[in-house]
C-alpha cells in the first residue's frame, strides 16, 4: 500500500471516532429531556412516533455536534479537554467529518417532518441551524453566544411535546424556558473554571471578556429568574404539590450556590461546585416533575 493510500485510509477515522463527533454524553442528555417533554404532554404518541422522534432528535443533535467539531477543529487543538478529539488529533480528515455531519442533518429534519410531524421537524431544523450557523461561529466573536447557544440547548423538551401533540402550547414553552435559564449559570461555571482553555482558543466567554465578577452576577440573575419560571408548571396543571415543593427548594439551593460566588475569594473551586450543583438541580427537578406528573395524570 502506498503512503498516500495509507494517509487516505487513516483520514477516514474509526467507528469510534464518528461516534465521538456526535458527543454521545450531550446527545444522551438531550434525548432524556426530549423524552421528558413527550411524557409530560397531555397526549400519548404511538410507539412508532416515539421511536421516530427519538431517532430523529438523536440525528439532529449528532449532526449539530459533528459540524461543531468540524468548524472548531483548529480551536480544539488549543484546548486540553478537546485536543484528543478526532479532528485536532489528526485521526480523521476534516472533509469526512463535514460529509458525516451534513449527511446526518439532511436525514434528520425530513425524518422528524414526515415520520413525526412538520412542527417538530421545524423545531429540529431551528435547533440545528441556530447551533451550527449562529452559536458556533459567534463564540469566537462575542459573549452573547452564551444566550444564543442556550436556545437550541433548550429546544429538546419542546420537540418532545410537539412530537406528542403536534401543537406548540404554553407548558412546552415553560419547559423550554426552564432549560434556557438553567444553561446560563451552568455554562458560566464551566467558563470560569476552564477560562484558560477558552482564552487560548480565542473563545469570547463572559468571564474572559467582562471579568469573573460580572459573570457571577449574571449567574445570580438568571438563577433567580429560574425559580418563578419553574413554578409556572403547577398552575398550568402539568405538575402538583410534590413538584412545587421540590422546585422551590431546588431553586433556592441553586440560587444560594450562585450567591456564594459573589464573595471575592470564590474562584475556580466555587465554579466547579456551581457546575455540579446545576447538574443536581436539573436531574432532581426533572425526576420529580416526571414522577409527579405521572402520578397525577396517568
Short mmCIF file of C-alpha atoms in Angstrom, two decimals:
data_model
loop_
_atom_site.label_atom_id
_atom_site.label_comp_id
_atom_site.label_asym_id
_atom_site.label_seq_id
_atom_site.Cartn_x
_atom_site.Cartn_y
_atom_site.Cartn_z
CA UNK A 1 0.00 0.00 0.00
CA UNK A 2 1.35 3.44 -0.94
CA UNK A 3 1.91 6.25 1.54
CA UNK A 4 -0.90 8.33 0.01
CA UNK A 5 -3.33 5.41 0.36
CA UNK A 6 -2.30 4.93 3.99
CA UNK A 7 -2.90 8.61 4.75
CA UNK A 8 -6.27 8.49 3.00
CA UNK A 9 -7.40 5.44 4.98
CA UNK A 10 -6.15 6.93 8.23
CA UNK A 11 -8.10 10.09 7.49
CA UNK A 12 -11.35 8.16 7.34
CA UNK A 13 -11.27 7.64 11.11
CA UNK A 14 -12.74 4.70 13.01
CA UNK A 15 -16.31 3.94 14.01
CA UNK A 16 -15.42 5.18 17.49
CA UNK A 17 -14.25 8.50 16.03
CA UNK A 18 -17.55 9.06 14.25
CA UNK A 19 -19.42 8.31 17.46
CA UNK A 20 -17.14 10.79 19.28
CA UNK A 21 -18.06 13.51 16.77
CA UNK A 22 -21.70 13.23 17.86
CA UNK A 23 -20.72 13.84 21.53
CA UNK A 24 -22.67 10.87 22.99
CA UNK A 25 -22.98 12.28 26.52
CA UNK A 26 -24.52 15.51 25.24
CA UNK A 27 -26.80 13.56 22.90
CA UNK A 28 -27.96 11.32 25.76
CA UNK A 29 -28.85 14.31 27.93
CA UNK A 30 -30.78 15.85 25.03
CA UNK A 31 -32.73 12.64 24.46
CA UNK A 32 -33.64 12.45 28.16
CA UNK A 33 -35.06 15.99 28.18
CA UNK A 34 -36.80 15.40 24.85
CA UNK A 35 -38.39 12.18 26.17
CA UNK A 36 -39.42 14.12 29.27
CA UNK A 37 -41.29 16.57 27.07
CA UNK A 38 -43.15 13.70 25.39
CA UNK A 39 -44.03 12.14 28.73
CA UNK A 40 -45.39 15.39 30.16
CA UNK A 41 -47.54 16.15 27.12
CA UNK A 42 -51.30 15.52 27.56
CA UNK A 43 -51.41 13.09 24.62
CA UNK A 44 -49.60 9.76 24.35
CA UNK A 45 -47.93 9.24 20.95
CA UNK A 46 -47.73 5.86 19.25
CA UNK A 47 -44.59 3.76 19.67
CA UNK A 48 -43.72 4.45 16.03
CA UNK A 49 -43.82 8.20 16.65
CA UNK A 50 -41.81 7.85 19.86
CA UNK A 51 -39.12 5.86 18.05
CA UNK A 52 -39.01 8.25 15.09
CA UNK A 53 -38.88 11.29 17.40
CA UNK A 54 -36.02 9.87 19.47
CA UNK A 55 -34.07 8.72 16.42
CA UNK A 56 -34.67 11.99 14.57
CA UNK A 57 -33.65 14.07 17.58
CA UNK A 58 -30.51 11.99 18.11
CA UNK A 59 -29.63 12.50 14.45
CA UNK A 60 -30.21 16.28 14.64
CA UNK A 61 -28.01 16.53 17.72
CA UNK A 62 -25.37 14.28 16.19
CA UNK A 63 -25.29 16.46 13.08
CA UNK A 64 -25.01 19.68 15.09
CA UNK A 65 -22.20 18.28 17.23
CA UNK A 66 -20.26 16.83 14.29
CA UNK A 67 -20.47 20.10 12.36
CA UNK A 68 -19.47 21.97 15.51
CA UNK A 69 -16.37 19.76 15.74
CA UNK A 70 -15.59 20.48 12.09
CA UNK A 71 -15.93 24.26 12.49
CA UNK A 72 -13.95 24.39 15.73
CA UNK A 73 -11.22 21.88 14.80
CA UNK A 74 -8.44 24.49 14.94
CA UNK A 75 -9.62 25.94 18.25
CA UNK A 76 -9.99 22.42 19.68
CA UNK A 77 -6.27 21.82 19.16
CA UNK A 78 -5.55 24.60 21.65
CA UNK A 79 -7.73 23.32 24.48
CA UNK A 80 -6.68 20.49 26.78
CA UNK A 81 -10.14 18.96 27.06
CA UNK A 82 -10.72 18.86 23.27
CA UNK A 83 -7.24 18.23 21.85
CA UNK A 84 -7.82 14.46 21.72
CA UNK A 85 -10.97 14.71 19.56
CA UNK A 86 -10.73 13.00 16.14
CA UNK A 87 -10.07 16.15 14.08
CA UNK A 88 -7.50 18.01 16.22
CA UNK A 89 -5.77 14.70 16.95
CA UNK A 90 -5.47 14.03 13.20
CA UNK A 91 -7.33 10.72 13.24
CA UNK A 92 -9.90 11.95 10.71
CA UNK A 93 -9.71 14.23 7.70
CA UNK A 94 -11.97 17.30 8.12
CA UNK A 95 -13.71 16.51 4.81
CA UNK A 96 -15.04 13.23 6.19
CA UNK A 97 -16.36 14.94 9.33
CA UNK A 98 -18.09 17.55 7.19
CA UNK A 99 -19.72 14.90 5.00
CA UNK A 100 -20.79 12.91 8.06
CA UNK A 101 -22.28 15.89 9.88
CA UNK A 102 -24.03 17.21 6.77
CA UNK A 103 -25.42 13.77 5.96
CA UNK A 104 -26.91 13.39 9.43
CA UNK A 105 -28.52 16.81 9.11
CA UNK A 106 -30.03 16.00 5.71
CA UNK A 107 -31.54 12.82 7.14
CA UNK A 108 -32.73 14.16 10.48
CA UNK A 109 -35.04 17.03 9.54
CA UNK A 110 -37.05 15.07 6.91
CA UNK A 111 -37.26 12.17 9.39
CA UNK A 112 -38.82 14.43 12.02
CA UNK A 113 -41.01 16.21 9.47
CA UNK A 114 -42.52 13.18 7.74
CA UNK A 115 -42.39 10.48 10.44
CA UNK A 116 -43.34 12.67 13.42
CA UNK A 117 -44.95 15.94 12.27
CA UNK A 118 -43.96 19.13 10.42
CA UNK A 119 -43.88 21.26 13.59
CA UNK A 120 -41.33 19.00 15.27
CA UNK A 121 -39.31 18.99 12.05
CA UNK A 122 -39.36 22.79 12.03
CA UNK A 123 -38.19 22.99 15.65
CA UNK A 124 -35.45 20.46 14.92
CA UNK A 125 -34.29 22.47 11.91
CA UNK A 126 -34.26 25.65 14.01
CA UNK A 127 -32.14 23.93 16.65
CA UNK A 128 -29.67 22.64 14.08
CA UNK A 129 -29.30 25.91 12.18
CA UNK A 130 -29.06 28.15 15.25
CA UNK A 131 -26.43 25.91 16.85
CA UNK A 132 -24.23 25.43 13.79
CA UNK A 133 -24.68 28.64 11.81
CA UNK A 134 -25.15 31.18 14.63
CA UNK A 135 -23.90 29.95 18.00
CA UNK A 136 -20.73 28.13 16.94
CA UNK A 137 -19.13 30.97 14.90
CA UNK A 138 -20.36 33.61 17.38
CA UNK A 139 -18.34 32.02 20.21
CA UNK A 140 -15.21 33.49 18.64
CA UNK A 141 -16.72 36.99 18.49
CA UNK A 142 -18.97 37.78 21.44
CA UNK A 143 -20.13 36.55 24.89
CA UNK A 144 -23.68 36.94 23.53
CA UNK A 145 -23.08 33.45 22.13
CA UNK A 146 -23.96 32.14 25.59
CA UNK A 147 -27.57 33.30 25.20
CA UNK A 148 -27.79 32.18 21.57
CA UNK A 149 -26.41 28.74 22.40
CA UNK A 150 -28.94 28.30 25.19
CA UNK A 151 -31.76 28.41 22.61
CA UNK A 152 -31.02 25.15 20.73
CA UNK A 153 -29.99 23.59 24.03
CA UNK A 154 -33.46 24.30 25.44
CA UNK A 155 -35.49 23.08 22.45
CA UNK A 156 -35.47 19.27 23.08
CA UNK A 157 -38.36 19.16 25.62
CA UNK A 158 -40.33 21.43 23.30
CA UNK A 159 -39.63 18.96 20.48
CA UNK A 160 -40.86 16.13 22.69
CA UNK A 161 -44.09 17.98 23.49
CA UNK A 162 -44.78 18.84 19.85
CA UNK A 163 -44.00 15.25 18.82
CA UNK A 164 -46.79 14.07 21.11
CA UNK A 165 -49.35 16.81 20.42
CA UNK A 166 -48.44 18.39 17.05
CA UNK A 167 -49.04 21.72 18.81
CA UNK A 168 -46.93 24.42 20.44
CA UNK A 169 -48.52 25.00 23.86
CA UNK A 170 -47.74 27.12 26.93
CA UNK A 171 -46.36 24.28 29.13
CA UNK A 172 -43.90 23.36 26.36
CA UNK A 173 -42.70 26.96 26.29
CA UNK A 174 -42.18 26.86 30.07
CA UNK A 175 -40.13 23.67 29.74
CA UNK A 176 -38.06 25.47 27.12
CA UNK A 177 -37.58 28.47 29.43
CA UNK A 178 -36.51 26.28 32.36
CA UNK A 179 -33.74 24.71 30.30
CA UNK A 180 -32.80 28.05 28.74
CA UNK A 181 -32.43 29.80 32.09
CA UNK A 182 -30.64 26.83 33.70
CA UNK A 183 -28.00 26.70 31.00
CA UNK A 184 -26.69 30.22 31.63
CA UNK A 185 -25.31 29.75 35.18
CA UNK A 186 -24.33 26.20 34.20
CA UNK A 187 -22.12 27.39 31.34
CA UNK A 188 -20.85 30.40 33.28
CA UNK A 189 -19.49 27.92 35.82
CA UNK A 190 -17.75 25.98 33.05
CA UNK A 191 -16.37 29.19 31.52
CA UNK A 192 -14.84 30.25 34.85
CA UNK A 193 -13.04 27.02 35.72
CA UNK A 194 -11.95 26.48 32.10
CA UNK A 195 -11.19 30.11 31.34
CA UNK A 196 -7.53 29.48 30.44
CA UNK A 197 -8.54 26.88 27.88
CA UNK A 198 -11.14 29.15 26.29
CA UNK A 199 -8.77 32.13 26.22
CA UNK A 200 -6.10 30.06 24.45
CA UNK A 201 -8.65 29.06 21.84
CA UNK A 202 -9.90 32.62 21.35
CA UNK A 203 -13.39 31.92 22.72
CA UNK A 204 -15.09 35.14 23.85
CA UNK A 205 -16.66 33.78 27.02
CA UNK A 206 -18.25 36.10 29.57
CA UNK A 207 -15.63 35.90 32.37
CA UNK A 208 -12.77 36.41 29.91
CA UNK A 209 -14.31 39.49 28.31
CA UNK A 210 -16.04 41.22 31.23
CA UNK A 211 -14.38 39.60 34.23
CA UNK A 212 -15.35 36.81 36.62
CA UNK A 213 -17.32 39.08 38.95
CA UNK A 214 -19.61 40.26 36.17
CA UNK A 215 -20.10 36.65 35.08
CA UNK A 216 -21.04 35.70 38.66
CA UNK A 217 -23.64 38.48 38.81
CA UNK A 218 -25.16 37.14 35.60
CA UNK A 219 -25.29 33.66 37.14
CA UNK A 220 -27.19 35.01 40.16
CA UNK A 221 -29.61 36.98 37.95
CA UNK A 222 -30.57 34.04 35.74
CA UNK A 223 -30.75 31.57 38.65
CA UNK A 224 -33.15 33.94 40.43
CA UNK A 225 -35.44 34.18 37.39
CA UNK A 226 -35.39 30.40 37.08
CA UNK A 227 -37.27 29.95 40.38
CA UNK A 228 -40.62 31.59 39.47
CA UNK A 229 -40.47 30.27 35.92
CA UNK A 230 -40.02 26.68 37.12
CA UNK A 231 -43.12 27.05 39.34
CA UNK A 232 -45.38 28.01 36.40
CA UNK A 233 -45.93 24.34 35.57
CA UNK A 234 -48.07 23.97 38.72
CA UNK A 235 -50.87 26.45 37.87
CA UNK A 236 -50.78 25.09 34.31
CA UNK A 237 -51.76 21.68 35.69
CA UNK A 238 -48.67 19.85 34.47
CA UNK A 239 -47.36 19.14 37.98
CA UNK A 240 -48.62 19.15 41.56
CA UNK A 241 -47.59 19.80 45.16
CA UNK A 242 -44.58 17.47 45.23
CA UNK A 243 -43.06 19.27 42.28
CA UNK A 244 -43.95 22.68 43.72
CA UNK A 245 -42.09 22.00 46.97
CA UNK A 246 -39.15 20.38 45.21
CA UNK A 247 -38.79 23.08 42.54
CA UNK A 248 -38.86 25.82 45.18
CA UNK A 249 -36.31 24.07 47.40
CA UNK A 250 -34.01 23.22 44.49
CA UNK A 251 -34.31 26.72 43.07
CA UNK A 252 -33.34 28.31 46.38
CA UNK A 253 -30.44 25.86 46.72
CA UNK A 254 -29.19 26.67 43.22
CA UNK A 255 -29.55 30.41 43.82
CA UNK A 256 -27.68 30.15 47.13
CA UNK A 257 -24.73 28.46 45.45
CA UNK A 258 -24.58 31.22 42.84
CA UNK A 259 -24.73 33.89 45.59
CA UNK A 260 -21.74 32.31 47.35
CA UNK A 261 -19.79 33.06 44.18
CA UNK A 262 -20.10 36.80 44.78
CA UNK A 263 -17.50 36.53 47.54
CA UNK A 264 -14.12 37.90 46.34
CA UNK A 265 -12.46 34.63 47.42
CA UNK A 266 -14.78 32.45 45.31
CA UNK A 267 -12.84 31.15 42.34
CA UNK A 268 -12.44 28.01 40.30
CA UNK A 269 -13.32 25.72 43.19
CA UNK A 270 -16.64 27.51 43.63
CA UNK A 271 -17.24 27.36 39.86
CA UNK A 272 -16.87 23.58 39.96
CA UNK A 273 -19.29 23.44 42.88
CA UNK A 274 -21.79 25.50 40.88
CA UNK A 275 -21.34 23.18 37.90
CA UNK A 276 -22.17 20.08 39.96
CA UNK A 277 -24.99 21.92 41.76
CA UNK A 278 -26.51 22.75 38.37
CA UNK A 279 -26.43 19.10 37.33
CA UNK A 280 -28.01 18.05 40.62
CA UNK A 281 -30.69 20.72 40.24
CA UNK A 282 -31.72 19.71 36.72
CA UNK A 283 -31.64 15.98 37.40
CA UNK A 284 -33.76 16.11 40.56
CA UNK A 285 -36.14 18.69 39.09
CA UNK A 286 -36.96 16.57 36.05
CA UNK A 287 -37.15 13.32 38.01
CA UNK A 288 -39.67 14.79 40.46
CA UNK A 289 -41.55 16.53 37.64
CA UNK A 290 -41.92 13.33 35.64
CA UNK A 291 -42.91 11.24 38.67
CA UNK A 292 -45.33 13.88 39.99
CA UNK A 293 -46.93 14.41 36.60
CA UNK A 294 -47.13 10.64 36.08
CA UNK A 295 -48.87 10.05 39.40
CA UNK A 296 -51.32 12.87 38.83
CA UNK A 297 -52.19 12.37 35.19
CA UNK A 298 -51.53 8.81 34.07
#
